PDB file of C-alpha atoms and ligand atoms in Angstrom:
ATOM      1  CA  MET A 218     -17.709  -6.132  -4.458  1.00  0.00           C
ATOM      2  CA  LEU A 219     -15.438  -8.630  -2.213  1.00  0.00           C
ATOM      3  CA  LEU A 220     -13.486 -12.015  -3.219  1.00  0.00           C
ATOM      4  CA  ALA A 221     -11.917 -14.055  -0.822  1.00  0.00           C
ATOM      5  CA  THR A 222      -9.379 -16.405  -1.278  1.00  0.00           C
ATOM      6  CA  GLU A 223      -7.127 -18.445   0.766  1.00  0.00           C
ATOM      7  CA  TYR A 224      -3.206 -18.818   0.663  1.00  0.00           C
ATOM      8  CA  GLU A 225      -1.521 -21.159   3.475  1.00  0.00           C
ATOM      9  CA  GLN A 226      -3.202 -19.420   6.542  1.00  0.00           C
ATOM     10  CA  VAL A 227      -3.856 -16.199   4.959  1.00  0.00           C
ATOM     11  CA  ILE A 228      -7.256 -15.156   3.645  1.00  0.00           C
ATOM     12  CA  GLN A 229      -6.836 -12.213   0.869  1.00  0.00           C
ATOM     13  CA  ILE A 230      -9.955 -10.057   0.566  1.00  0.00           C
ATOM     14  CA  LYS A 231      -9.906  -8.124  -2.531  1.00  0.00           C
ATOM     15  CA  MET A 232     -12.362  -5.254  -2.530  1.00  0.00           C
ATOM     16  CA  SER A 233     -13.545  -2.806  -5.419  1.00  0.00           C
ATOM     17  CA  ARG A 234     -16.728  -0.868  -5.951  1.00  0.00           C
ATOM     18  CA  SER A 235     -16.909  -2.009  -9.376  1.00  0.00           C
ATOM     19  CA  PRO A 236     -17.710  -5.680  -9.999  1.00  0.00           C
ATOM     20  CA  GLU A 237     -14.874  -6.503 -12.048  1.00  0.00           C
ATOM     21  CA  VAL A 238     -12.473  -6.090  -9.021  1.00  0.00           C
ATOM     22  CA  LYS A 239      -9.431  -5.203 -11.417  1.00  0.00           C
ATOM     23  CA  PRO A 240      -6.543  -3.455 -10.842  1.00  0.00           C
ATOM     24  CA  PRO A 241      -5.890  -0.363 -10.333  1.00  0.00           C
ATOM     25  CA  TYR A 242      -9.568  -0.039  -8.698  1.00  0.00           C
ATOM     26  CA  CYS A 243      -9.208  -2.725  -6.366  1.00  0.00           C
ATOM     27  CA  VAL A 244      -7.254  -3.309  -3.064  1.00  0.00           C
ATOM     28  CA  SER A 245      -6.658  -6.345  -0.594  1.00  0.00           C
ATOM     29  CA  ALA A 246      -7.175  -6.716   2.987  1.00  0.00           C
ATOM     30  CA  TYR A 247      -5.687  -9.664   4.749  1.00  0.00           C
ATOM     31  CA  LEU A 248      -7.109 -11.663   7.561  1.00  0.00           C
ATOM     32  CA  VAL A 249      -4.597 -14.033   9.561  1.00  0.00           C
ATOM     33  CA  ASP A 250      -5.181 -15.300  12.997  1.00  0.00           C
ATOM     34  CA  GLY A 251      -7.465 -12.776  14.057  1.00  0.00           C
ATOM     35  CA  LEU A 252      -5.599  -9.807  12.736  1.00  0.00           C
ATOM     36  CA  LEU A 253      -7.003  -8.081   9.922  1.00  0.00           C
ATOM     37  CA  ILE A 254      -4.304  -5.923   7.835  1.00  0.00           C
ATOM     38  CA  ASP A 255      -5.954  -3.126   6.337  1.00  0.00           C
ATOM     39  CA  SER A 256      -9.527  -2.362   6.011  1.00  0.00           C
ATOM     40  CA  GLY A 257     -10.343  -1.331   2.467  1.00  0.00           C
ATOM     41  CA  LEU A 258     -12.194   1.212   0.993  1.00  0.00           C
ATOM     42  CA  ALA A 259     -15.429   3.285   2.055  1.00  0.00           C
ATOM     43  CA  HIS A 260     -17.771   1.603  -0.754  1.00  0.00           C
ATOM     44  CA  THR A 261     -16.911  -1.927   0.729  1.00  0.00           C
ATOM     45  CA  ALA A 262     -17.121  -1.050   4.366  1.00  0.00           C
ATOM     46  CA  GLU A 263     -20.448  -2.943   5.107  1.00  0.00           C
ATOM     47  CA  GLU A 264     -19.752  -5.659   3.172  1.00  0.00           C
ATOM     48  CA  LEU A 265     -16.328  -6.262   4.835  1.00  0.00           C
ATOM     49  CA  THR A 266     -17.547  -5.846   8.243  1.00  0.00           C
ATOM     50  CA  ASP A 267     -20.452  -8.326   7.314  1.00  0.00           C
ATOM     51  CA  PHE A 268     -17.924 -10.663   5.885  1.00  0.00           C
ATOM     52  CA  LEU A 269     -15.933 -10.720   9.228  1.00  0.00           C
ATOM     53  CA  LYS A 270     -18.733 -11.276  11.481  1.00  0.00           C
ATOM     54  CA  ASP A 271     -17.659 -14.890  12.600  1.00  0.00           C
ATOM     55  CA  LYS A 272     -14.187 -14.488  11.842  1.00  0.00           C
ATOM     56  CA  GLU A 273     -13.293 -13.308  15.554  1.00  0.00           C
ATOM     57  CA  VAL A 274     -10.874 -10.319  14.311  1.00  0.00           C
ATOM     58  CA  LYS A 275      -9.384  -8.749  17.441  1.00  0.00           C
ATOM     59  CA  THR A 276      -6.791  -6.193  15.597  1.00  0.00           C
ATOM     60  CA  VAL A 277      -6.873  -4.051  12.710  1.00  0.00           C
ATOM     61  CA  VAL A 278      -3.580  -2.671  11.578  1.00  0.00           C
ATOM     62  CA  ASN A 279      -3.522  -0.083   9.036  1.00  0.00           C
ATOM     63  CA  THR A 280      -0.310   0.027   6.549  1.00  0.00           C
ATOM     64  CA  HIS A 281      -0.659   3.655   6.007  1.00  0.00           C
ATOM     65  CA  TYR A 282      -3.178   6.361   6.194  1.00  0.00           C
ATOM     66  CA  HIS A 283      -4.469   6.412   2.480  1.00  0.00           C
ATOM     67  CA  GLU A 284      -8.324   6.167   2.012  1.00  0.00           C
ATOM     68  CA  ASP A 285      -8.491   2.549   0.188  1.00  0.00           C
ATOM     69  CA  HIS A 286      -6.809   1.171   3.417  1.00  0.00           C
ATOM     70  CA  VAL A 287      -8.645   2.529   6.636  1.00  0.00           C
ATOM     71  CA  ALA A 288     -12.161   2.843   5.383  1.00  0.00           C
ATOM     72  CA  ALA A 289     -13.738   0.142   7.707  1.00  0.00           C
ATOM     73  CA  ASN A 290     -11.953   0.811  10.457  1.00  0.00           C
ATOM     74  CA  ALA A 291     -14.813   2.848  12.094  1.00  0.00           C
ATOM     75  CA  LEU A 292     -17.441   0.076  11.365  1.00  0.00           C
ATOM     76  CA  LEU A 293     -15.176  -2.683  12.558  1.00  0.00           C
ATOM     77  CA  LEU A 294     -14.753  -0.949  16.043  1.00  0.00           C
ATOM     78  CA  GLU A 295     -18.023  -0.007  16.326  1.00  0.00           C
ATOM     79  CA  ARG A 296     -19.176  -3.695  15.548  1.00  0.00           C
ATOM     80  CA  TYR A 297     -16.772  -5.836  16.983  1.00  0.00           C
ATOM     81  CA  ARG A 298     -14.657  -3.773  19.419  1.00  0.00           C
ATOM     82  CA  VAL A 299     -11.341  -4.418  17.474  1.00  0.00           C
ATOM     83  CA  GLU A 300      -8.171  -2.506  18.440  1.00  0.00           C
ATOM     84  CA  LEU A 301      -7.013  -0.116  15.688  1.00  0.00           C
ATOM     85  CA  LEU A 302      -3.443   0.241  15.135  1.00  0.00           C
ATOM     86  CA  ALA A 303      -1.080   2.221  12.774  1.00  0.00           C
ATOM     87  CA  HIS A 304       2.367   4.056  12.811  1.00  0.00           C
ATOM     88  CA  PRO A 305       2.407   7.031  14.965  1.00  0.00           C
ATOM     89  CA  LEU A 306       2.498   9.332  11.746  1.00  0.00           C
ATOM     90  CA  ALA A 307      -0.729   7.905  10.624  1.00  0.00           C
ATOM     91  CA  ILE A 308      -2.945   8.720  13.687  1.00  0.00           C
ATOM     92  CA  ASP A 309      -3.689  12.158  12.899  1.00  0.00           C
ATOM     93  CA  LYS A 310      -4.561  11.552   9.263  1.00  0.00           C
ATOM     94  CA  ILE A 311      -6.704   8.491   9.879  1.00  0.00           C
ATOM     95  CA  ASN A 312      -8.521  10.046  12.985  1.00  0.00           C
ATOM     96  CA  GLN A 313      -9.652  13.094  11.393  1.00  0.00           C
ATOM     97  CA  PRO A 314     -11.903  13.648   8.186  1.00  0.00           C
ATOM     98  CA  ALA A 315      -9.750  13.316   4.881  1.00  0.00           C
ATOM     99  CA  THR A 316      -9.842  15.283   1.968  1.00  0.00           C
ATOM    100  CA  LEU A 317      -9.851  13.598  -1.245  1.00  0.00           C
ATOM    101  CA  TYR A 318      -9.912  14.207  -5.064  1.00  0.00           C
ATOM    102  CA  PRO A 319     -12.937  13.512  -6.890  1.00  0.00           C
ATOM    103  CA  TYR A 320     -11.551  10.139  -8.661  1.00  0.00           C
ATOM    104  CA  GLN A 321     -10.824   8.935  -4.876  1.00  0.00           C
ATOM    105  CA  GLU A 322     -14.360   9.855  -3.777  1.00  0.00           C
ATOM    106  CA  GLU A 323     -15.726   7.769  -6.748  1.00  0.00           C
ATOM    107  CA  VAL A 324     -13.433   4.810  -6.614  1.00  0.00           C
ATOM    108  CA  TRP A 325     -12.947   4.311  -2.733  1.00  0.00           C
ATOM    109  CA  GLY A 326     -15.185   6.659  -1.032  1.00  0.00           C
ATOM    110  CA  TYR A 327     -14.551   8.961   1.984  1.00  0.00           C
ATOM    111  CA  PRO A 328     -13.454   7.039   5.360  1.00  0.00           C
ATOM    112  CA  ILE A 329     -15.058   7.760   8.447  1.00  0.00           C
ATOM    113  CA  PRO A 330     -12.503   9.101  10.842  1.00  0.00           C
ATOM    114  CA  SER A 331     -11.486   6.343  13.551  1.00  0.00           C
ATOM    115  CA  GLN A 332      -9.794   5.838  16.853  1.00  0.00           C
ATOM    116  CA  VAL A 333      -6.552   4.387  15.630  1.00  0.00           C
ATOM    117  CA  LYS A 334      -3.842   4.042  18.242  1.00  0.00           C
ATOM    118  CA  GLU A 335       0.157   3.991  17.905  1.00  0.00           C
ATOM    119  CA  ILE A 336       1.462   0.489  16.787  1.00  0.00           C
ATOM    120  CA  GLY A 337       4.500  -0.879  18.776  1.00  0.00           C
ATOM    121  CA  ASN A 338       7.473  -3.051  17.428  1.00  0.00           C
ATOM    122  CA  SER A 339       5.403  -6.144  17.004  1.00  0.00           C
ATOM    123  CA  ILE A 340       1.910  -7.543  17.071  1.00  0.00           C
ATOM    124  CA  THR A 341       1.183 -11.083  18.440  1.00  0.00           C
ATOM    125  CA  THR A 342      -1.709 -13.391  17.722  1.00  0.00           C
ATOM    126  CA  PRO A 343      -2.461 -16.772  19.333  1.00  0.00           C
ATOM    127  CA  HIS A 344      -0.134 -18.333  16.573  1.00  0.00           C
ATOM    128  CA  PHE A 345       2.248 -15.749  15.102  1.00  0.00           C
ATOM    129  CA  ARG A 346       4.611 -12.816  15.833  1.00  0.00           C
ATOM    130  CA  PHE A 347       4.378 -10.007  13.219  1.00  0.00           C
ATOM    131  CA  GLU A 348       7.266  -7.574  13.298  1.00  0.00           C
ATOM    132  CA  VAL A 349       6.640  -3.991  12.308  1.00  0.00           C
ATOM    133  CA  ILE A 350       8.646  -2.671   9.788  1.00  0.00           C
ATOM    134  CA  HIS A 351       8.532   0.949   8.874  1.00  0.00           C
ATOM    135  CA  THR A 352       8.860   1.510   5.224  1.00  0.00           C
ATOM    136  CA  PRO A 353       8.644   5.090   4.384  1.00  0.00           C
ATOM    137  CA  GLY A 354       8.549   6.245   0.650  1.00  0.00           C
ATOM    138  CA  HIS A 355       4.906   5.867  -0.516  1.00  0.00           C
ATOM    139  CA  CYS A 356       4.066   7.915   2.318  1.00  0.00           C
ATOM    140  CA  ASP A 357       5.951   8.822   5.810  1.00  0.00           C
ATOM    141  CA  ASP A 358       3.595   6.713   7.780  1.00  0.00           C
ATOM    142  CA  HIS A 359       3.836   3.248   5.881  1.00  0.00           C
ATOM    143  CA  ILE A 360       4.740   0.083   7.555  1.00  0.00           C
ATOM    144  CA  CYS A 361       4.966  -3.664   6.462  1.00  0.00           C
ATOM    145  CA  LEU A 362       4.213  -6.531   8.699  1.00  0.00           C
ATOM    146  CA  PHE A 363       6.772  -9.739   8.653  1.00  0.00           C
ATOM    147  CA  GLU A 364       6.051 -13.144  10.023  1.00  0.00           C
ATOM    148  CA  LYS A 365       9.504 -14.300  10.348  1.00  0.00           C
ATOM    149  CA  SER A 366       8.329 -18.087  11.111  1.00  0.00           C
ATOM    150  CA  LYS A 367       6.364 -18.207   7.933  1.00  0.00           C
ATOM    151  CA  GLY A 368       8.558 -16.145   5.860  1.00  0.00           C
ATOM    152  CA  TRP A 369       5.281 -13.611   5.043  1.00  0.00           C
ATOM    153  CA  LEU A 370       5.533 -10.208   4.234  1.00  0.00           C
ATOM    154  CA  PHE A 371       2.563  -7.980   4.312  1.00  0.00           C
ATOM    155  CA  SER A 372       3.820  -5.103   2.184  1.00  0.00           C
ATOM    156  CA  GLY A 373       0.729  -2.622   1.759  1.00  0.00           C
ATOM    157  CA  ASP A 374       1.521  -0.053  -0.885  1.00  0.00           C
ATOM    158  CA  LEU A 375       5.182  -0.323  -0.867  1.00  0.00           C
ATOM    159  CA  PHE A 376       5.169  -2.747  -3.586  1.00  0.00           C
ATOM    160  CA  VAL A 377       2.891  -2.156  -6.807  1.00  0.00           C
ATOM    161  CA  ALA A 378       4.822  -3.599  -9.731  1.00  0.00           C
ATOM    162  CA  THR A 379       8.238  -4.597 -10.891  1.00  0.00           C
ATOM    163  CA  ARG A 380       8.453  -1.662 -13.323  1.00  0.00           C
ATOM    164  CA  PRO A 381       5.842   1.249 -11.783  1.00  0.00           C
ATOM    165  CA  LYS A 382       5.194   4.013 -14.115  1.00  0.00           C
ATOM    166  CA  VAL A 383       2.895   6.319 -11.962  1.00  0.00           C
ATOM    167  CA  VAL A 384       2.956   7.453  -8.783  1.00  0.00           C
ATOM    168  CA  ARG A 385       1.483   9.885  -6.239  1.00  0.00           C
ATOM    169  CA  PRO A 386       2.811  13.270  -5.563  1.00  0.00           C
ATOM    170  CA  GLU A 387       3.891  12.631  -2.155  1.00  0.00           C
ATOM    171  CA  GLU A 388       6.069   9.787  -2.824  1.00  0.00           C
ATOM    172  CA  ASN A 389       9.961   9.726  -2.429  1.00  0.00           C
ATOM    173  CA  GLN A 390      11.345   7.152  -4.535  1.00  0.00           C
ATOM    174  CA  TRP A 391      14.758   6.931  -2.772  1.00  0.00           C
ATOM    175  CA  GLN A 392      13.034   6.358   0.576  1.00  0.00           C
ATOM    176  CA  VAL A 393      10.901   3.447  -1.503  1.00  0.00           C
ATOM    177  CA  ILE A 394      14.241   1.907  -2.725  1.00  0.00           C
ATOM    178  CA  ALA A 395      15.515   2.136   0.916  1.00  0.00           C
ATOM    179  CA  SER A 396      12.524   0.373   2.182  1.00  0.00           C
ATOM    180  CA  LEU A 397      12.180  -2.029  -0.442  1.00  0.00           C
ATOM    181  CA  LYS A 398      16.007  -3.143   0.431  1.00  0.00           C
ATOM    182  CA  LYS A 399      15.177  -3.369   3.945  1.00  0.00           C
ATOM    183  CA  VAL A 400      12.495  -5.614   3.382  1.00  0.00           C
ATOM    184  CA  LYS A 401      14.167  -7.685   0.672  1.00  0.00           C
ATOM    185  CA  ASP A 402      16.898  -8.404   3.351  1.00  0.00           C
ATOM    186  CA  LEU A 403      14.262 -10.024   5.518  1.00  0.00           C
ATOM    187  CA  MET A 404      14.491 -12.460   2.927  1.00  0.00           C
ATOM    188  CA  PRO A 405      10.367 -13.177   2.627  1.00  0.00           C
ATOM    189  CA  ARG A 406       8.979 -16.529   1.348  1.00  0.00           C
ATOM    190  CA  VAL A 407       5.745 -14.816   0.235  1.00  0.00           C
ATOM    191  CA  LEU A 408       4.674 -11.312  -0.272  1.00  0.00           C
ATOM    192  CA  PHE A 409       1.181 -10.127   0.050  1.00  0.00           C
ATOM    193  CA  PRO A 410       0.671  -6.827  -1.563  1.00  0.00           C
ATOM    194  CA  ALA A 411      -2.183  -4.273  -0.987  1.00  0.00           C
ATOM    195  CA  PRO A 412      -2.709  -3.214  -4.810  1.00  0.00           C
ATOM    196  CA  GLY A 413      -3.404  -5.398  -7.706  1.00  0.00           C
ATOM    197  CA  SER A 414      -4.301  -8.796  -6.882  1.00  0.00           C
ATOM    198  CA  ARG A 415      -1.502 -11.417  -6.918  1.00  0.00           C
ATOM    199  CA  THR A 416       0.348 -13.018  -4.165  1.00  0.00           C
ATOM    200  CA  VAL A 417       4.031 -13.110  -4.911  1.00  0.00           C
ATOM    201  CA  THR A 418       5.788 -16.405  -3.704  1.00  0.00           C
ATOM    202  CA  ASP A 419       9.521 -16.459  -3.985  1.00  0.00           C
ATOM    203  CA  PRO A 420       9.615 -12.458  -3.801  1.00  0.00           C
ATOM    204  CA  VAL A 421      13.210 -11.451  -3.345  1.00  0.00           C
ATOM    205  CA  PRO A 422      14.129 -11.964  -7.163  1.00  0.00           C
ATOM    206  CA  VAL A 423      11.152  -9.741  -7.829  1.00  0.00           C
ATOM    207  CA  LEU A 424      12.024  -7.316  -5.295  1.00  0.00           C
ATOM    208  CA  GLU A 425      15.546  -7.136  -6.324  1.00  0.00           C
ATOM    209  CA  GLU A 426      14.186  -6.481  -9.975  1.00  0.00           C
ATOM    210  CA  THR A 427      12.207  -3.358  -8.630  1.00  0.00           C
ATOM    211  CA  ILE A 428      15.173  -1.997  -6.811  1.00  0.00           C
ATOM    212  CA  ARG A 429      17.328  -2.190  -9.848  1.00  0.00           C
ATOM    213  CA  TYR A 430      14.662  -0.610 -12.299  1.00  0.00           C
ATOM    214  CA  LEU A 431      14.073   2.310  -9.510  1.00  0.00           C
ATOM    215  CA  GLU A 432      17.875   2.952  -9.300  1.00  0.00           C
ATOM    216  CA  ASP A 433      18.462   2.718 -13.066  1.00  0.00           C
ATOM    217  CA  LEU A 434      15.447   5.247 -13.505  1.00  0.00           C
ATOM    218  CA  GLY A 435      16.645   7.413 -10.611  1.00  0.00           C
ATOM    219  CA  GLN A 436      19.880   7.699 -12.279  1.00  0.00           C
ATOM    220  CA  GLU A 437      18.951   8.452 -15.616  1.00  0.00           C
ATOM    221  CA  VAL A 438      16.416  11.149 -13.858  1.00  0.00           C
ATOM    222  CA  THR A 439      19.333  12.697 -11.709  1.00  0.00           C
ATOM    223  CA  GLU A 440      21.390  13.121 -14.916  1.00  0.00           C
ATOM    224  CA  LEU A 441      18.731  14.818 -17.125  1.00  0.00           C
ATOM    225  CA  SER A 442      18.289  16.953 -14.221  1.00  0.00           C
ATOM    226  CA  ASN A 443      21.948  17.898 -13.814  1.00  0.00           C
ATOM    227  CA  LYS A 444      21.825  18.655 -17.714  1.00  0.00           C
ATOM    228  CA  GLY A 445      19.044  21.193 -17.033  1.00  0.00           C
ATOM    229  CA  LEU A 446      15.916  19.464 -18.315  1.00  0.00           C
ATOM    230  CA  SER A 447      12.833  20.438 -16.434  1.00  0.00           C
ATOM    231  CA  PRO A 448      10.691  17.646 -14.700  1.00  0.00           C
ATOM    232  CA  ASP A 449       8.364  17.880 -17.786  1.00  0.00           C
ATOM    233  CA  GLU A 450      11.233  17.427 -20.361  1.00  0.00           C
ATOM    234  CA  ILE A 451      12.711  14.414 -18.313  1.00  0.00           C
ATOM    235  CA  ARG A 452       9.078  12.810 -18.114  1.00  0.00           C
ATOM    236  CA  GLN A 453       8.812  13.376 -21.989  1.00  0.00           C
ATOM    237  CA  GLN A 454      12.312  11.876 -22.776  1.00  0.00           C
ATOM    238  CA  VAL A 455      11.829   9.106 -20.236  1.00  0.00           C
ATOM    239  CA  PHE A 456       8.362   7.946 -20.516  1.00  0.00           C
ATOM    240  CA  GLY A 457       7.028   9.890 -23.527  1.00  0.00           C
ATOM    241  CA  ASP A 458       3.556  10.966 -23.492  1.00  0.00           C
ATOM    242  CA  GLU A 459       1.783  11.178 -19.849  1.00  0.00           C
ATOM    243  CA  ALA A 460       0.179   7.864 -18.781  1.00  0.00           C
ATOM    244  CA  PRO A 461      -3.626   8.154 -19.328  1.00  0.00           C
ATOM    245  CA  LEU A 462      -4.183   7.147 -15.551  1.00  0.00           C
ATOM    246  CA  ALA A 463      -3.005  10.652 -14.763  1.00  0.00           C
ATOM    247  CA  GLU A 464      -5.846  12.215 -16.299  1.00  0.00           C
ATOM    248  CA  LEU A 465      -8.602  10.030 -14.816  1.00  0.00           C
ATOM    249  CA  THR A 466      -6.808  10.844 -11.509  1.00  0.00           C
ATOM    250  CA  GLN A 467      -6.745  14.352 -11.754  1.00  0.00           C
ATOM    251  CA  GLN A 468      -2.982  14.191 -12.080  1.00  0.00           C
ATOM    252  CA  GLN A 469      -2.588  12.046  -8.646  1.00  0.00           C
ATOM    253  CA  PHE A 470      -1.070   9.108 -10.440  1.00  0.00           C
ATOM    254  CA  SER A 471       1.378  10.247 -12.967  1.00  0.00           C
ATOM    255  CA  SER A 472       4.693   9.469 -14.673  1.00  0.00           C
ATOM    256  CA  LEU A 473       5.502  13.633 -13.973  1.00  0.00           C
ATOM    257  CA  ASN A 474       5.163  12.611 -10.096  1.00  0.00           C
ATOM    258  CA  LEU A 475       7.304   9.985 -10.480  1.00  0.00           C
ATOM    259  CA  VAL A 476      10.328  11.789 -12.186  1.00  0.00           C
ATOM    260  CA  LYS A 477       9.617  14.561  -9.384  1.00  0.00           C
ATOM    261  CA  SER A 478       9.867  12.068  -6.759  1.00  0.00           C
ATOM    262  CA  TYR A 479      13.616  11.482  -7.662  1.00  0.00           C
ATOM    263  CA  LEU A 480      14.200  15.057  -7.444  1.00  0.00           C
ATOM    264  CA  LYS A 481      13.511  15.322  -3.750  1.00  0.00           C
ATOM    265  CA  ARG A 482      16.957  14.270  -2.570  1.00  0.00           C
ATOM    266  CA  GLU A 483      18.436  17.486  -2.197  1.00  0.00           C
TER     267      GLU A 483
HETATM  268 ZN1   ZN B 145      -1.519   4.065  -0.381  1.00  0.00          ZN
END
């Protein structure tokens, strides 16, 4: 299922296997001036490729290697000979077969390996110039794209919510905080996130609130850890029982992961 909406010169393409296209099981790609930012999930790869038939896409940038951001790459390359670009740390992961958990296979599907190349410091399209900002934390290879003249920030999975309660095991929240500060300092005017469904106008206060929440949470987790509490005990004290999403995702999205993501610093 695919839903396209337009904001300024940017087309948001929201995709989901289910007809409801609702978070957390939907993801957005963005099309602007012949540049496609992310290519979505395997279950909608054909639909997305058909949708882009007359859109003259020249370049596809993957914000990171996750299976819900790269899965139409191979088809877009085959059909439209697009250039595929991602951060150097993402190349091997995107170009080789992925290993997925059952929930990932069901919700997103297996991406076909593609032939992504290393992205440089910027991307130029006929009307715009996008700065490439390395923003690790969600994963090592994560990048955002920033179009300065418009104030557009394409933030991939860096920003999910102002008060996230669950994360994947590979996340490092200290890096997420540093990356959020980096993009906030660019003073974006509009934020186009991949997860969920909303375009965020006037995102600086939203980013500030998120940074504050994550820093406070990090301090609380660190203090409890210093007192000798285990990650499970900290999770219970801070969040209570584990989030229902944890069981649905084979513990890949959990509050325990969020606690552990703060204990990676030392
Ligand atoms: Zn991701």
